[in-house]
mmCIF file with all atom_site columns, C-alpha atoms in Angstrom:
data_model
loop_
_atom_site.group_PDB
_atom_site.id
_atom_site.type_symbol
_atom_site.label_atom_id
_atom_site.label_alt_id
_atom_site.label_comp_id
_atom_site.label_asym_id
_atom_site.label_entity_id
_atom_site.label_seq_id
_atom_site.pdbx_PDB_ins_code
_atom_site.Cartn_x
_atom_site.Cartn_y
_atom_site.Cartn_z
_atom_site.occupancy
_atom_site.B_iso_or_equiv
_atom_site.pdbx_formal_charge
_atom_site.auth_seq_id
_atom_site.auth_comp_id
_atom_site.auth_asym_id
_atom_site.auth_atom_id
_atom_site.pdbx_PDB_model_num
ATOM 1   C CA . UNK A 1 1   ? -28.365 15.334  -6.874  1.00 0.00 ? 1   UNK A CA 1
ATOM 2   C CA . UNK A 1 2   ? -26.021 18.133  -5.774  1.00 0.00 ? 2   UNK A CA 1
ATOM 3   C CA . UNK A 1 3   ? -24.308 15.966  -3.185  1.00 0.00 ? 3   UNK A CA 1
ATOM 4   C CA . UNK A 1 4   ? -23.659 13.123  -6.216  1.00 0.00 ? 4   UNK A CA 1
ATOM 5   C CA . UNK A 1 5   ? -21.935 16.128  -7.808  1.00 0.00 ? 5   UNK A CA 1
ATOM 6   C CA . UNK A 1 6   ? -20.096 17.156  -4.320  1.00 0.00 ? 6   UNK A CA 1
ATOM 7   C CA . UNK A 1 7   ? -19.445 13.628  -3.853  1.00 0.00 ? 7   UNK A CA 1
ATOM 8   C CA . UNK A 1 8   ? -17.329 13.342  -7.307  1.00 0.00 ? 8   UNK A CA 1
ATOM 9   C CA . UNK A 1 9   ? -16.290 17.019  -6.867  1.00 0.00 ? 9   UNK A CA 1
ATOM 10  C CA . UNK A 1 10  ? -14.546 15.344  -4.018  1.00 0.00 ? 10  UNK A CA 1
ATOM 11  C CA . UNK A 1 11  ? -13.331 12.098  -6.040  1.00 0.00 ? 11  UNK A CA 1
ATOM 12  C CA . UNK A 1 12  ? -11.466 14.640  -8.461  1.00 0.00 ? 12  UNK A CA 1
ATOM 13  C CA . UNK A 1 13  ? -9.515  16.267  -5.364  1.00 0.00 ? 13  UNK A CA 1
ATOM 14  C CA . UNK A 1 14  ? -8.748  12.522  -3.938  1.00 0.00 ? 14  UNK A CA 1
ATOM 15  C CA . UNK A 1 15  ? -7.214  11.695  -7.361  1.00 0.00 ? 15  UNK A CA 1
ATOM 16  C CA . UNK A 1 16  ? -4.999  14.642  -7.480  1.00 0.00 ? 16  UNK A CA 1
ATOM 17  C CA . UNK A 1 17  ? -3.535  14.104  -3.725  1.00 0.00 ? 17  UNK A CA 1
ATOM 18  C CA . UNK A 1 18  ? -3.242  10.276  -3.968  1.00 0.00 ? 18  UNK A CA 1
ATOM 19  C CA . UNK A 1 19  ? 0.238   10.103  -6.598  1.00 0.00 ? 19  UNK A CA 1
ATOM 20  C CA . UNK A 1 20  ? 1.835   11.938  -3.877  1.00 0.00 ? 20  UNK A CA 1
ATOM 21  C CA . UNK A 1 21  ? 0.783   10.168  -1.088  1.00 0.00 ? 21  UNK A CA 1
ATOM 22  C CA . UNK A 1 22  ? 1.501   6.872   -2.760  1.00 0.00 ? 22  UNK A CA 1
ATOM 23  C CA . UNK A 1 23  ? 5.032   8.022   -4.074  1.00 0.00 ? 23  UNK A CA 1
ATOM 24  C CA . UNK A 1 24  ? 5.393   9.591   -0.397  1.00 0.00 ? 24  UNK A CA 1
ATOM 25  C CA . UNK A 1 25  ? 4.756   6.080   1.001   1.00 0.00 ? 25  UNK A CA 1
ATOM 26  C CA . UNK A 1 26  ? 7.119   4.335   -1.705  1.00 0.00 ? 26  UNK A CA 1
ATOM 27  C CA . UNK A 1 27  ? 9.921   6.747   -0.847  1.00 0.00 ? 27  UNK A CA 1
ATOM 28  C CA . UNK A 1 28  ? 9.798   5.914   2.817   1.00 0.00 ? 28  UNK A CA 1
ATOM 29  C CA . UNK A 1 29  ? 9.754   2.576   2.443   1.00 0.00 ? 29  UNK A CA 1
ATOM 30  C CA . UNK A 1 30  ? 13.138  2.830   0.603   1.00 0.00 ? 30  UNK A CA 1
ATOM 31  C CA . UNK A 1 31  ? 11.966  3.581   -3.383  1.00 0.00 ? 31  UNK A CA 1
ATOM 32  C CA . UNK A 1 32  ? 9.181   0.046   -2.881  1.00 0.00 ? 32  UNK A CA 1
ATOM 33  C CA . UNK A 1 33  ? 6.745   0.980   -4.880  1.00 0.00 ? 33  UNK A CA 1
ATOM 34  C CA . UNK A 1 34  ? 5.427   -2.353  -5.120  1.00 0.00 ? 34  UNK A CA 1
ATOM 35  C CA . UNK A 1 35  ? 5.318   -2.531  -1.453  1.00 0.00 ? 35  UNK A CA 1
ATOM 36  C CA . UNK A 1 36  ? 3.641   0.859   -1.439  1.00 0.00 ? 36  UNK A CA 1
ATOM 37  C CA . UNK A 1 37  ? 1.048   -0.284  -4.289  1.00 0.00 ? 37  UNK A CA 1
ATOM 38  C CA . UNK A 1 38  ? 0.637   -3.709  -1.937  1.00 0.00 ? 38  UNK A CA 1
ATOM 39  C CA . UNK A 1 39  ? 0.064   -0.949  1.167   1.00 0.00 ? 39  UNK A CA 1
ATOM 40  C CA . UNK A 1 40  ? -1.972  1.491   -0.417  1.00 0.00 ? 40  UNK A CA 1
ATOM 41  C CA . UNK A 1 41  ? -4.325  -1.479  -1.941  1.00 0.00 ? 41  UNK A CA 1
ATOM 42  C CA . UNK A 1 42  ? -4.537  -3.137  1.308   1.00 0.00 ? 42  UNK A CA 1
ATOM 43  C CA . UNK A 1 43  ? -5.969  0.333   3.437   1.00 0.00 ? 43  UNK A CA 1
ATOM 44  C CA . UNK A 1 44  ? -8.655  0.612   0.354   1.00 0.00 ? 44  UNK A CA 1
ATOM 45  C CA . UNK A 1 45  ? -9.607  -2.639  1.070   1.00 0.00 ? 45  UNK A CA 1
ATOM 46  C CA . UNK A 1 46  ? -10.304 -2.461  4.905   1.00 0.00 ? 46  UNK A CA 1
ATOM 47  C CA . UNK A 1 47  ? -11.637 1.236   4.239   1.00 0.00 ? 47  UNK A CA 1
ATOM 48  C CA . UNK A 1 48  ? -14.216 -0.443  1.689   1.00 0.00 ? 48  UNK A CA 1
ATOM 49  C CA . UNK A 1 49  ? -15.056 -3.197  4.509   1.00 0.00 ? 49  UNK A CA 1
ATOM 50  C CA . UNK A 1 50  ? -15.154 -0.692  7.337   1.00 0.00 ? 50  UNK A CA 1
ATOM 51  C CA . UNK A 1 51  ? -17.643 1.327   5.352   1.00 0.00 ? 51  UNK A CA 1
ATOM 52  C CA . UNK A 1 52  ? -19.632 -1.522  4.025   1.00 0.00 ? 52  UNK A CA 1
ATOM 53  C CA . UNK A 1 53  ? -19.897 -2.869  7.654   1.00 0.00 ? 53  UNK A CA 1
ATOM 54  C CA . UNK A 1 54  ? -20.529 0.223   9.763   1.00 0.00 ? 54  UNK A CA 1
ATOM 55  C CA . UNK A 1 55  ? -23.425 1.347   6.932   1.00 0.00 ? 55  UNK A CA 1
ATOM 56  C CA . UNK A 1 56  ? -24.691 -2.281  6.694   1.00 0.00 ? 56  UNK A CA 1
ATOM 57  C CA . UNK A 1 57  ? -24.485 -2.528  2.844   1.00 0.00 ? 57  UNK A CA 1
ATOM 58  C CA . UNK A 1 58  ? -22.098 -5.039  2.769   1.00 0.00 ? 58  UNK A CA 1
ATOM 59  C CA . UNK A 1 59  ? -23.105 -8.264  1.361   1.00 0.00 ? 59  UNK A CA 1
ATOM 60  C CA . UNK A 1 60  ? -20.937 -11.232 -0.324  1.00 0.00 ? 60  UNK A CA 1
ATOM 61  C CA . UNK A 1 61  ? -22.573 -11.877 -3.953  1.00 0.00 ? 61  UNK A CA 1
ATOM 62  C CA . UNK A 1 62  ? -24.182 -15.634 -3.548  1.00 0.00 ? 62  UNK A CA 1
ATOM 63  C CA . UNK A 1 63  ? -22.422 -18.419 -6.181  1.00 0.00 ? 63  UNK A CA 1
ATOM 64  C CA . UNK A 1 64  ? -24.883 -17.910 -8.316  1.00 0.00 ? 64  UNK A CA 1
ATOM 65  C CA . UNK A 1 65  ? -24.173 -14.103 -8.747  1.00 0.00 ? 65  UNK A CA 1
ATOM 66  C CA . UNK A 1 66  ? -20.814 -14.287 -8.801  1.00 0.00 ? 66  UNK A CA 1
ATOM 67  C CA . UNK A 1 67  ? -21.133 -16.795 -11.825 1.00 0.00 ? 67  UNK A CA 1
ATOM 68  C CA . UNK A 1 68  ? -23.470 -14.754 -13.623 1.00 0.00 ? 68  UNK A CA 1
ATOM 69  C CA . UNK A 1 69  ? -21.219 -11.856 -13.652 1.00 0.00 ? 69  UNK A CA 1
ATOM 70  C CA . UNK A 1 70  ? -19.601 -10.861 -17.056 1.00 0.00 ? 70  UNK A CA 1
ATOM 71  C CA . UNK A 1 71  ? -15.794 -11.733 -16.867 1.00 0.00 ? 71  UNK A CA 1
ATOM 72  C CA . UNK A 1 72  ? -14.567 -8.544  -17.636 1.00 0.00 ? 72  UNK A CA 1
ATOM 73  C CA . UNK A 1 73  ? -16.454 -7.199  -14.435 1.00 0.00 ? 73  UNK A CA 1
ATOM 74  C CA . UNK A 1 74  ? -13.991 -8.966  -12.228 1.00 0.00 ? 74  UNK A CA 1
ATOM 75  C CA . UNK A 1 75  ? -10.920 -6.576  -13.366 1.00 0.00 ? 75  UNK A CA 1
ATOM 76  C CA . UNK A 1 76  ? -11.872 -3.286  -12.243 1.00 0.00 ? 76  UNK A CA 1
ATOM 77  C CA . UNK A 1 77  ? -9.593  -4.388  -9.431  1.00 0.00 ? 77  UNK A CA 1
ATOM 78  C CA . UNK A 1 78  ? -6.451  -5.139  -11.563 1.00 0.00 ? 78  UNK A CA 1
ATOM 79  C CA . UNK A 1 79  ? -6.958  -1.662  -13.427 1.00 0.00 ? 79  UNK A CA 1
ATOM 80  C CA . UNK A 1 80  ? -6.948  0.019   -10.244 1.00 0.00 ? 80  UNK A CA 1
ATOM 81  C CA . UNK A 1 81  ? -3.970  -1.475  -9.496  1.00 0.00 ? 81  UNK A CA 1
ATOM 82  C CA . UNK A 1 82  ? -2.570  0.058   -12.545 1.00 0.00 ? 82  UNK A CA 1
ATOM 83  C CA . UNK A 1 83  ? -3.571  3.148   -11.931 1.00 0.00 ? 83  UNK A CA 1
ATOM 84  C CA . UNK A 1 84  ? -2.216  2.991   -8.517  1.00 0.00 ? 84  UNK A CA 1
ATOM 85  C CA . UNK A 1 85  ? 1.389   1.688   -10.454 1.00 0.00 ? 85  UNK A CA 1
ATOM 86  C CA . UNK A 1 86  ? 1.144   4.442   -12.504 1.00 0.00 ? 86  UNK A CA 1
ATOM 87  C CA . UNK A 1 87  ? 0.571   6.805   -9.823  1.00 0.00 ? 87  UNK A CA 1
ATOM 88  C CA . UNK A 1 88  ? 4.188   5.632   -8.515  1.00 0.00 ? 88  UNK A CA 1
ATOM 89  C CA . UNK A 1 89  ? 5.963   5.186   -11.902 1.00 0.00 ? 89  UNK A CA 1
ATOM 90  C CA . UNK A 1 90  ? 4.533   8.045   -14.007 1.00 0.00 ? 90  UNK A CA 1
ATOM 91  C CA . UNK A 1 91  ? 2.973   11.266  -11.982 1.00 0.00 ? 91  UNK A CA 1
ATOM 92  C CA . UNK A 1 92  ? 6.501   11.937  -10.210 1.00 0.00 ? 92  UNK A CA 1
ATOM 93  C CA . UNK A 1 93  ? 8.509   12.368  -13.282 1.00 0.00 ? 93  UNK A CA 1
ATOM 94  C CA . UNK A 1 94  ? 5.923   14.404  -15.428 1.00 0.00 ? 94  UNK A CA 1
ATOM 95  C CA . UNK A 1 95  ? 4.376   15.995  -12.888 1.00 0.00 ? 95  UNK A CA 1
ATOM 96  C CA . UNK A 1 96  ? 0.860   16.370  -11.154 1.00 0.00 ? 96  UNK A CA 1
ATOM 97  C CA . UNK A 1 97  ? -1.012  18.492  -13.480 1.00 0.00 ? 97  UNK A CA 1
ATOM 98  C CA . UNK A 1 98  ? 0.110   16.556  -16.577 1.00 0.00 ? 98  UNK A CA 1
ATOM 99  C CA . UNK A 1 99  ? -0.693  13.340  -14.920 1.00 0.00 ? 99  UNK A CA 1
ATOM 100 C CA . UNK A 1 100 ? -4.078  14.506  -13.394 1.00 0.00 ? 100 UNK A CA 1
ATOM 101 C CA . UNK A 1 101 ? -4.729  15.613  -16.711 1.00 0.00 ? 101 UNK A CA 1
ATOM 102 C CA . UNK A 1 102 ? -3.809  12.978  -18.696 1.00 0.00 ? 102 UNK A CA 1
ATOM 103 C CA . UNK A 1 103 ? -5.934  10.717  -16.750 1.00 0.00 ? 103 UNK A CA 1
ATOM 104 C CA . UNK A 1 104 ? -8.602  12.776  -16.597 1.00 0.00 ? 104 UNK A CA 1
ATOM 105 C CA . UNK A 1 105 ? -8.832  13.718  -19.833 1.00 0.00 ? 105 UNK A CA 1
ATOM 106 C CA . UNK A 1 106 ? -8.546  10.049  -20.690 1.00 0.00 ? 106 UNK A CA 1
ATOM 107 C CA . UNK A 1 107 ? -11.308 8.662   -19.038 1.00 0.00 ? 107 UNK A CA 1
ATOM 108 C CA . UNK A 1 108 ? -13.526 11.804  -20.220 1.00 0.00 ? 108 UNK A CA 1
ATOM 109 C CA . UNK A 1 109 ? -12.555 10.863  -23.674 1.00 0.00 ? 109 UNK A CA 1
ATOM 110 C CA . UNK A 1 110 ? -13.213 6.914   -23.231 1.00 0.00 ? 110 UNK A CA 1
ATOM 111 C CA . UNK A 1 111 ? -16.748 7.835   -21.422 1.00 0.00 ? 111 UNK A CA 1
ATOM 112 C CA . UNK A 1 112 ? -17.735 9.736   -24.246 1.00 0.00 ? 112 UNK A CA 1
ATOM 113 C CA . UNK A 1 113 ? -17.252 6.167   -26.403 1.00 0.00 ? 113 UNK A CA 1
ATOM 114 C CA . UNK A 1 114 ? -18.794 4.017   -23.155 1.00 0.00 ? 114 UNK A CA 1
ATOM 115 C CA . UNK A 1 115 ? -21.479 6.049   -23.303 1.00 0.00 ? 115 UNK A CA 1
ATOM 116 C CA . UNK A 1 116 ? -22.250 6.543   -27.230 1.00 0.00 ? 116 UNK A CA 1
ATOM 117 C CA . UNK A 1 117 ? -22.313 2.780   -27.251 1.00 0.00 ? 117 UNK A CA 1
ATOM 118 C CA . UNK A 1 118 ? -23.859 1.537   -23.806 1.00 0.00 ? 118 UNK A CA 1
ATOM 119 C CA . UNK A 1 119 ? -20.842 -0.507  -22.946 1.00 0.00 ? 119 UNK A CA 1
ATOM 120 C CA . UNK A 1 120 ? -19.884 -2.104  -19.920 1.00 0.00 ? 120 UNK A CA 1
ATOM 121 C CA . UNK A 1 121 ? -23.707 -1.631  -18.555 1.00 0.00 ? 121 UNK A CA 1
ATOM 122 C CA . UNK A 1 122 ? -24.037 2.164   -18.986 1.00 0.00 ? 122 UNK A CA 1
ATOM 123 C CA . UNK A 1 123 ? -27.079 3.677   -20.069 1.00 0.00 ? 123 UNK A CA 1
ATOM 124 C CA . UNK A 1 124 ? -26.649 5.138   -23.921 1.00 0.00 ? 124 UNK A CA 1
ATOM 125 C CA . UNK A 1 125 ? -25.873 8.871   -23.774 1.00 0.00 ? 125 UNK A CA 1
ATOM 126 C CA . UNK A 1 126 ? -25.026 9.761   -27.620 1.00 0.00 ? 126 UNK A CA 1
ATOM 127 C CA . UNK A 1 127 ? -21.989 11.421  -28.202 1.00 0.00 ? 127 UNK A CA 1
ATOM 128 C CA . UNK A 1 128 ? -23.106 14.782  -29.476 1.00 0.00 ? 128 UNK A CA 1
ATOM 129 C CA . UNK A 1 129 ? -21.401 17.202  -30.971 1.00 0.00 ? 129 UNK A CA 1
ATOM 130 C CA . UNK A 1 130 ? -21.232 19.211  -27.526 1.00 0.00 ? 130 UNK A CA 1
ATOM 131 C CA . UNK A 1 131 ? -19.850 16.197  -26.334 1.00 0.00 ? 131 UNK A CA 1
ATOM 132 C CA . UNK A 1 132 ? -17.615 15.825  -28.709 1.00 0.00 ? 132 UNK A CA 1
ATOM 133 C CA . UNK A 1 133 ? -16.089 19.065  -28.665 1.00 0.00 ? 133 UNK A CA 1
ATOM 134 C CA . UNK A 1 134 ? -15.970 19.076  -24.838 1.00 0.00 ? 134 UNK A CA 1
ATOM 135 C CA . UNK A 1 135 ? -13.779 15.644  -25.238 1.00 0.00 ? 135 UNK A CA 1
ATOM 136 C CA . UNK A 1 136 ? -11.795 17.625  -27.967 1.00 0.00 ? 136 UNK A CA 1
ATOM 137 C CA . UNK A 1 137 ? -10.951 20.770  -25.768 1.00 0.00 ? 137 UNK A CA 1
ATOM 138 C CA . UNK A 1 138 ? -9.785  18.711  -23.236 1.00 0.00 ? 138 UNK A CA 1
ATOM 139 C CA . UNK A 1 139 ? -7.018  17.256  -25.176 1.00 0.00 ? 139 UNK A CA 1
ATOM 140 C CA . UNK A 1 140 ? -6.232  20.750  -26.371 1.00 0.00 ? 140 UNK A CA 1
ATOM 141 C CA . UNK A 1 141 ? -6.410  21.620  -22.820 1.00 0.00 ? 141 UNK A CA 1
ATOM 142 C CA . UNK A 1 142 ? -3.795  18.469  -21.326 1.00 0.00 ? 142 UNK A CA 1
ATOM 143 C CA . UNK A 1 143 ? -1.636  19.204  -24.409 1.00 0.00 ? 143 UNK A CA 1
ATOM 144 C CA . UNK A 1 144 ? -1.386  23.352  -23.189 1.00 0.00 ? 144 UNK A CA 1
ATOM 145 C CA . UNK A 1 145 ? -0.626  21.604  -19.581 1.00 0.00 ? 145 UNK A CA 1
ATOM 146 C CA . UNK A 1 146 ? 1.582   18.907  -20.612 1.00 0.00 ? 146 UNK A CA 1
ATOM 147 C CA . UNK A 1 147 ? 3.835   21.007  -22.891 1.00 0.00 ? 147 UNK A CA 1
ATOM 148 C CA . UNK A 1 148 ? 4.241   24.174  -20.630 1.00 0.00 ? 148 UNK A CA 1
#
């Protein structure tokens, strides 16, 4: 269990570097951050294959998988894509921490709601008050970062 929390530990330090690596990458190519989105995309998706291949857990879903699968479940790509567009058009201008911690404290906040209500597949965690308050001080806590 400790190296699931090391693991995501480590997922929180990747989504704090990548905004500058990805606006890094636009600005060399000459302010394309399209190009850079297309770029950065591409090296997740041979990073995803390498690692499927070289740990043997990569298998193509059969045609009756794929057309069992809930629609929405075949977007997660296009919202990483926006998160990688808003990497380039957003965390530049208002900075890391405010970015980091608006998206943070986003997705905290819109767990707390996946969870209360099972959504999307997750397993039902209510949304206690401890939970709720947590969500709450992290708003308080962007807003102190964002303002400053």
């Amino acid at each position: 269990m400790i190296l699931l929390y090391g693991i995501a530990l480590l997922a929180g330090i990747a989504t704090a570097v990548q905004p500058g690596q990805s606006t890094q990458l636009a600005k060399s190519f000459g302010e394309q951050p399209f190009a850079a989105g297309l770029v950065s995309m591409l090296v997740g998706t041979v990073t995803m294959l390498g690692i499927g291949l070289a740990t043997g857990r990569l298998h193509l879903p059969s045609l009756q998988q794929a057309g069992q699968t809930p629609i929405w479940a075949w977007f997660g790509g296009a919202l990483g894509a926006g998160v990688i567009l808003a990497q380039l058009f957003v965390a530049q201008r208002i900075g890391a921490a405010a970015f980091l911690g608006l998206l943070v404290t986003a997705g905290v906040v819109t767990s707390i709601t996946l969870d209360h209500f099972g959504l999307e597949g997750f397993t039902v965690h209510p949304a206690s008050i401890t939970r709720l308050l947590g969500g709450a001080l992290m708003i308080a806590g962007v807003a102190l970062v964002a303002l400053s």
